[in-house]
Short mmCIF file of C-alpha atoms in Angstrom, two decimals:
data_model
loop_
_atom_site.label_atom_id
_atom_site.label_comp_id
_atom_site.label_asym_id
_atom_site.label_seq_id
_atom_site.Cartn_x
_atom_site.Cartn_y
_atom_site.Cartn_z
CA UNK A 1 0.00 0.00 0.00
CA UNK A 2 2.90 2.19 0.72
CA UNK A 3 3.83 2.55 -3.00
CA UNK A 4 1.06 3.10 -4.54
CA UNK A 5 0.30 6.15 -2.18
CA UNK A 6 4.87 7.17 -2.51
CA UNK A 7 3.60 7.02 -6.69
CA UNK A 8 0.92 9.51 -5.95
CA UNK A 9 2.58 11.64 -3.53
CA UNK A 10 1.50 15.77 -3.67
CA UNK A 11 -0.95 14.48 -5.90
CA UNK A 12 -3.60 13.08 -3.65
CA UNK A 13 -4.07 16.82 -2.54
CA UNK A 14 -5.98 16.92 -5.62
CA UNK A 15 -8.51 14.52 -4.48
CA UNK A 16 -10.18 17.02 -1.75
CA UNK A 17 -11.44 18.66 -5.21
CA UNK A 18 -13.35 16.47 -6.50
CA UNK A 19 -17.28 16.44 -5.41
CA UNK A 20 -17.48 13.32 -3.15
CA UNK A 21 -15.37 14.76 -0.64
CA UNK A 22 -17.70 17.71 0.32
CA UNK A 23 -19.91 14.75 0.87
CA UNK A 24 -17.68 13.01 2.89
CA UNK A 25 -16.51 15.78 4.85
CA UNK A 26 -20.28 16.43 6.00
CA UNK A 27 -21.93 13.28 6.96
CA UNK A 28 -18.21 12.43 8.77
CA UNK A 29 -18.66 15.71 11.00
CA UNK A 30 -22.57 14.83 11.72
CA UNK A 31 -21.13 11.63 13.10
CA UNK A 32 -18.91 12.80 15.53
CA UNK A 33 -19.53 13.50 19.24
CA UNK A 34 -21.64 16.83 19.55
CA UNK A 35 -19.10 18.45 21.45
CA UNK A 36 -15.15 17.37 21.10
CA UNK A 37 -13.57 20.77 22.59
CA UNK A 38 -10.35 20.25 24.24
CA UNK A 39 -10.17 16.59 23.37
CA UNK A 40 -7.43 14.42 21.72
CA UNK A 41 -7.72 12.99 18.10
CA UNK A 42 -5.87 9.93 16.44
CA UNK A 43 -6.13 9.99 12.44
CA UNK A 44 -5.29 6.79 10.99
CA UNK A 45 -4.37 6.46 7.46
CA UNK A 46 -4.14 10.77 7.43
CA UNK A 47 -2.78 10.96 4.46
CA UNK A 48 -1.06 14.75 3.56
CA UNK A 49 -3.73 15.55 6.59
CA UNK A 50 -6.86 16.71 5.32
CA UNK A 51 -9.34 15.87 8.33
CA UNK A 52 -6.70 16.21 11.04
CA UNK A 53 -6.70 19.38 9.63
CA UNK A 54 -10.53 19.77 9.68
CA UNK A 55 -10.28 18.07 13.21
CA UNK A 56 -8.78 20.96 14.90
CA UNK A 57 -11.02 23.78 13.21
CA UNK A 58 -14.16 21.92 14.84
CA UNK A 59 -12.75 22.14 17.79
CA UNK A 60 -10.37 19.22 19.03
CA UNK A 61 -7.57 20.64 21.09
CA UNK A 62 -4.52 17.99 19.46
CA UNK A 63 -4.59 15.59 16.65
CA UNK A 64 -1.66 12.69 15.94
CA UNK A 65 -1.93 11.32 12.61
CA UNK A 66 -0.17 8.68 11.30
CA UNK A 67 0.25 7.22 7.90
CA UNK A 68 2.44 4.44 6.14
CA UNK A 69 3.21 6.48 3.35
CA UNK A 70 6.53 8.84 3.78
CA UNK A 71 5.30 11.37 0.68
CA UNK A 72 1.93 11.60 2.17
CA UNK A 73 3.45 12.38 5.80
CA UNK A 74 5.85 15.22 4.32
CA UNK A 75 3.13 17.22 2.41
CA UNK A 76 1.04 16.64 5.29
CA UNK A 77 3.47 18.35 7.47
CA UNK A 78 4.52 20.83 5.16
CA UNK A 79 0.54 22.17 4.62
CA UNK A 80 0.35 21.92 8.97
CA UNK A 81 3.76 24.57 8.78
CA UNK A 82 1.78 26.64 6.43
CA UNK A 83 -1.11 26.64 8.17
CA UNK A 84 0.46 27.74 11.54
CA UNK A 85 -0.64 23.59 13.30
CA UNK A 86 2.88 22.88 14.36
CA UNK A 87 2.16 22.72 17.77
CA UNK A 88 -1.37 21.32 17.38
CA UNK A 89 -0.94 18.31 14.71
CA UNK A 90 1.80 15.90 15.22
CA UNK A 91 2.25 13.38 11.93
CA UNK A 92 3.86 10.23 11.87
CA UNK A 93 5.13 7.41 9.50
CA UNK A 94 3.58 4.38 10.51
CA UNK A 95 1.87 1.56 9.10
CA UNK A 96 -1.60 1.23 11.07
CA UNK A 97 -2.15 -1.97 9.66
CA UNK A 98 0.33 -3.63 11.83
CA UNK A 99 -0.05 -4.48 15.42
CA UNK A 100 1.11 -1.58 17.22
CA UNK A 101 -0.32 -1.14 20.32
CA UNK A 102 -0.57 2.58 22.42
CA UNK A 103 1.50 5.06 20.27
CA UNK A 104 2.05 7.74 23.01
CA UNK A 105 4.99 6.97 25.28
CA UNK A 106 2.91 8.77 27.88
CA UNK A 107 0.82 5.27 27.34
CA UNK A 108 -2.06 8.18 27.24
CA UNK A 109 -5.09 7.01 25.12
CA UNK A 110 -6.97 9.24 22.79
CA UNK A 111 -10.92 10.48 23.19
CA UNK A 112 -11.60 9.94 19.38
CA UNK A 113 -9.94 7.78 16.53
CA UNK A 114 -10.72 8.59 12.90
CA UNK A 115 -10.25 6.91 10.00
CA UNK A 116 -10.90 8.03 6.77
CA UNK A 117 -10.72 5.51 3.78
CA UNK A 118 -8.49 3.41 6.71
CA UNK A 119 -10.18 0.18 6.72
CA UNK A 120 -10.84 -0.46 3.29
CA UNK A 121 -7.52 -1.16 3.30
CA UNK A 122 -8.02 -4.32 4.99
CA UNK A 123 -8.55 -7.49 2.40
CA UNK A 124 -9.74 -10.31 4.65
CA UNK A 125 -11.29 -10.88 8.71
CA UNK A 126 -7.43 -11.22 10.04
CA UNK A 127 -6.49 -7.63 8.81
CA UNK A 128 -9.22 -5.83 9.60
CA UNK A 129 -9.32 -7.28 13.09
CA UNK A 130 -5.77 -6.18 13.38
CA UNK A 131 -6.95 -2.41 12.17
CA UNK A 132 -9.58 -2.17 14.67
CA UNK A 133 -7.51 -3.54 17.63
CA UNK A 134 -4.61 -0.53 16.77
CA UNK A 135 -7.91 1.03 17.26
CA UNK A 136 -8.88 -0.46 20.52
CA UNK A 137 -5.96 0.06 21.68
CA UNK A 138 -5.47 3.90 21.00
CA UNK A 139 -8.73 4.37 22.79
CA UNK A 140 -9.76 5.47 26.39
CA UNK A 141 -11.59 2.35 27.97
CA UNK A 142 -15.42 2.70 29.17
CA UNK A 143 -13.97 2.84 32.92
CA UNK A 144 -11.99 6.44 32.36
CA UNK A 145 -14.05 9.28 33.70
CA UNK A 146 -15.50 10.52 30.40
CA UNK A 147 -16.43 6.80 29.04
CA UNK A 148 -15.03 5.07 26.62
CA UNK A 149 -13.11 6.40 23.45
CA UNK A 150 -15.51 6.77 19.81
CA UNK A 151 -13.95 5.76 16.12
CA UNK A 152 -15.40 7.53 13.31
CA UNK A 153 -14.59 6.01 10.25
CA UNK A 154 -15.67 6.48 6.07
CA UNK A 155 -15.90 2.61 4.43
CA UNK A 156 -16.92 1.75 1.18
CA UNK A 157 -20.57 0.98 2.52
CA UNK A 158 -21.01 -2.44 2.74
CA UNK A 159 -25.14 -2.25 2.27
CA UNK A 160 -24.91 -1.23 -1.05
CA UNK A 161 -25.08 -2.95 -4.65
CA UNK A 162 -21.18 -3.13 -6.08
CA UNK A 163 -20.02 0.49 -6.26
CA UNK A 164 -19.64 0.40 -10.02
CA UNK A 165 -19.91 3.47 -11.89
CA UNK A 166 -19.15 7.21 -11.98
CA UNK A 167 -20.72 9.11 -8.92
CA UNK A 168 -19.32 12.81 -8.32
CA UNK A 169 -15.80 12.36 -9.52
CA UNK A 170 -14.61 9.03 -8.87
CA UNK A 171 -15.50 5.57 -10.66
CA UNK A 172 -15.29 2.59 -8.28
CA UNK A 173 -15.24 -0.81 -9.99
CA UNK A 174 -15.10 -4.41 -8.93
CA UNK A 175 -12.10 -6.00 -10.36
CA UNK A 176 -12.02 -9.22 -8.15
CA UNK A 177 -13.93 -11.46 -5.43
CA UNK A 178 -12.23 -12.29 -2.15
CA UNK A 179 -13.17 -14.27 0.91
CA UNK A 180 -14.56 -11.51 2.49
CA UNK A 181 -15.79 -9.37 -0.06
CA UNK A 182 -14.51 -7.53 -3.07
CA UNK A 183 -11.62 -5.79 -4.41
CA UNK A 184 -11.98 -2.38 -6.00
CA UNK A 185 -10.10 -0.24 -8.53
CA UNK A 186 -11.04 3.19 -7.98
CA UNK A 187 -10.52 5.80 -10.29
CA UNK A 188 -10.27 9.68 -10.01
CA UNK A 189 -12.32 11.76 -12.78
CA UNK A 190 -9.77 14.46 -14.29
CA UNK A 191 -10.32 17.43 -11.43
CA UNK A 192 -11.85 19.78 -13.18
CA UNK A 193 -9.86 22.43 -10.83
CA UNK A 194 -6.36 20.80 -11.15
CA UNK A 195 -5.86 19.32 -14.96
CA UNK A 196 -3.76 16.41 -12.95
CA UNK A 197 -4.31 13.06 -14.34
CA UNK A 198 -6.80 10.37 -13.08
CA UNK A 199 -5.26 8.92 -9.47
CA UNK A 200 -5.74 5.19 -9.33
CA UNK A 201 -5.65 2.84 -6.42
CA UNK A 202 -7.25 -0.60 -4.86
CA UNK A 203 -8.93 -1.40 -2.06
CA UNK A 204 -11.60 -3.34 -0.42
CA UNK A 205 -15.13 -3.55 0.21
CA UNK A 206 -15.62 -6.26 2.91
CA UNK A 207 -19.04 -7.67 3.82
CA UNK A 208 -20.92 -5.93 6.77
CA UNK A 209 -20.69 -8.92 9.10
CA UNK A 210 -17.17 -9.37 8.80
CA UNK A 211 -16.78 -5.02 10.52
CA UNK A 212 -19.80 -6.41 12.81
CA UNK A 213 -17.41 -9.27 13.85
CA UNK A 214 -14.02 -8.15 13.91
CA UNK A 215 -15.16 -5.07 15.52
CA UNK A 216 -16.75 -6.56 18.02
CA UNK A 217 -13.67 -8.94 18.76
CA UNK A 218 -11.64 -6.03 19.19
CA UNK A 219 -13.36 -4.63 21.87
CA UNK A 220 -15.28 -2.53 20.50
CA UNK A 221 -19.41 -2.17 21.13
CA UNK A 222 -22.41 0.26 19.42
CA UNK A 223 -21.01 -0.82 16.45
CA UNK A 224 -23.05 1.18 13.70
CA UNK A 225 -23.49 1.99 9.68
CA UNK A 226 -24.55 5.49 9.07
CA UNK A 227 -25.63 5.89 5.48
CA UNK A 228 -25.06 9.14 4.54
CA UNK A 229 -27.71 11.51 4.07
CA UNK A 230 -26.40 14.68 4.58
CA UNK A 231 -25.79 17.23 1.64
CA UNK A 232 -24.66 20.64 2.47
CA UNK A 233 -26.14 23.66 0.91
CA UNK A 234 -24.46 25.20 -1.74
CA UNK A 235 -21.94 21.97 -2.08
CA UNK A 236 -22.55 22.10 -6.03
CA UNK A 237 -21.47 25.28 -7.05
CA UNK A 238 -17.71 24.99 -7.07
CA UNK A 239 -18.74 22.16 -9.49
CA UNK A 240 -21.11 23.65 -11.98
CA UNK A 241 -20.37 21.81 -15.59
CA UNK A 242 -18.04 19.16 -13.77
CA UNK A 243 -21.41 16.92 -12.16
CA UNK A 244 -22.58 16.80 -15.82
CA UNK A 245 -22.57 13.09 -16.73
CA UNK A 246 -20.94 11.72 -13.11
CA UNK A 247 -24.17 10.99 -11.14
CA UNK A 248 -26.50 12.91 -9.53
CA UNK A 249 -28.09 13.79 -5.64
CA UNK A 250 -31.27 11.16 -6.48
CA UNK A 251 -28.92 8.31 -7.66
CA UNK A 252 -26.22 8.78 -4.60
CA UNK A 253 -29.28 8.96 -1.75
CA UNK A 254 -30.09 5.37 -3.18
CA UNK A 255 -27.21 3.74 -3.09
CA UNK A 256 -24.22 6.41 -1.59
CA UNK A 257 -20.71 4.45 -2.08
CA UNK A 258 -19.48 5.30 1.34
CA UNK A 259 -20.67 4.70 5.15
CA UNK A 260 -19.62 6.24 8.08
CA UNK A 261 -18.93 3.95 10.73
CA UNK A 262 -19.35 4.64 14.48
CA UNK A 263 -17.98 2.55 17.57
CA UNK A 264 -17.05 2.96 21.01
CA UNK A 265 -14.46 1.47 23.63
CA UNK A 266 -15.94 -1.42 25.58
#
């Protein structure tokens, strides 16, 4: 996974302009806890840090994000410089698919774990319960003082029909059937506001039994699937003439291509 996401590099900045992720970015904030002043984030998978980023501006007081890709951890840090977040985003190379257990030396747990396009990564039961017990693990328990730790994550939503097709500047196809699921090629649509060419990359879209399980094996509980149904107003108009031809509102409320998945600590 590593290379593919070294290949793309700077690159995958591009993908925060394409229409899905205004999508994303909503239904992923309506998910979180009401009220997350002052706590402590863990972004898994972060990428070059787009919702550690977005973490802080709603109000979390200090976000870690880690991310196996080296290219992806350097823009991240160099957009967190720019920004003025040195002192409130911390980003680290690190692949969060292997076991690795608390990540603060402090052995100090986090209130919330995100993962954004994380566990997709995952292509069978064995590695996804190792993703979600780095997640356990990085999460206050249910006996500290405020309860137990949340995970908020996006999946490719495993209640849907195969997420073939062009939807709002991506085109996710299935190229292969695994034990648990499927594997996908997904495609970028040309950003209309960067000229870059398409970004490509695989993943997986695992049955919703095998999250129910492995989730629950990891210590995890309130295990649920929110399909999206939040669209901001206004979200279209830094698209106008790009939508054209790549799905519309209607069509994505039927069968949306992501879920947001919500657990807490046990």
């Amino acid at each position: 996974m590593s290379t593919q996401y070294d290949d793309i590099g700077s690159r995958f900045q591009t993908m925060k302009q394409i229409p899905i992720v205004a999508l994303e970015e909503a239904n992923l904030r309506a998910a979180l806890p009401s009220s997350f002043t002052d706590k402590t984030v863990l972004d898994l998978a972060c990428g070059t840090g787009r919702y550690a980023e977005l973490l802080i501006s709603w109000g979390a007081q200090r976000a870690v994000g880690l991310d196996i890709s080296s290219e992806m951890v350097s823009v991240a840090r160099e957009i967190s410089s720019k920004a003025g977040m040195q002192g409130k985003i911390e980003y680290r190379v690190q692949d969060c698919a292997k076991p690795m257990g608390p990540i603060l030396d402090s052995g100090e747990r986090f209130d919330l774990v995100t993962g954004s396009w994380f566990l997709n990564y995952a292509s069978n039961y064995a590695e996804l319960l190792a993703m979600f017990q780095n997640v356990s693990a990085n999460l206050k328990s249910s006996v500290h003082p405020d309860g137990g730790g949340i995970f908020v994550g996006i999946v490719p939503n495993p209640l849907d029909a195969p997420p073939i097709g062009q939807r709002f500047g991506i085109h996710a196809e299935r190229i292969a059937k695994v034990e648990d699921g499927y594997r996908i090629r997904v495609t970028t649509i040309d950003s209309h506001a960067s000229g870059e060419a398409p970004i490509v990359f695989e993943n997986y879209q695992l049955r919703e039994e095998v999250y129910l399980k492995a989730a629950k094996e990891a210590g995890m509980v309130d295990v649920e699937f929110k399909i999206p149904n939040i669209i901001p107003e206004g979200w279209k108009e830094p698209y106008e003439g790009y939508l054209d031809g790549i799905g519309e509102v209607p069509g994505w409320r039927q069968a949306p291509n992501f879920a947001v998945l919500v657990a807490r600590k046990g």
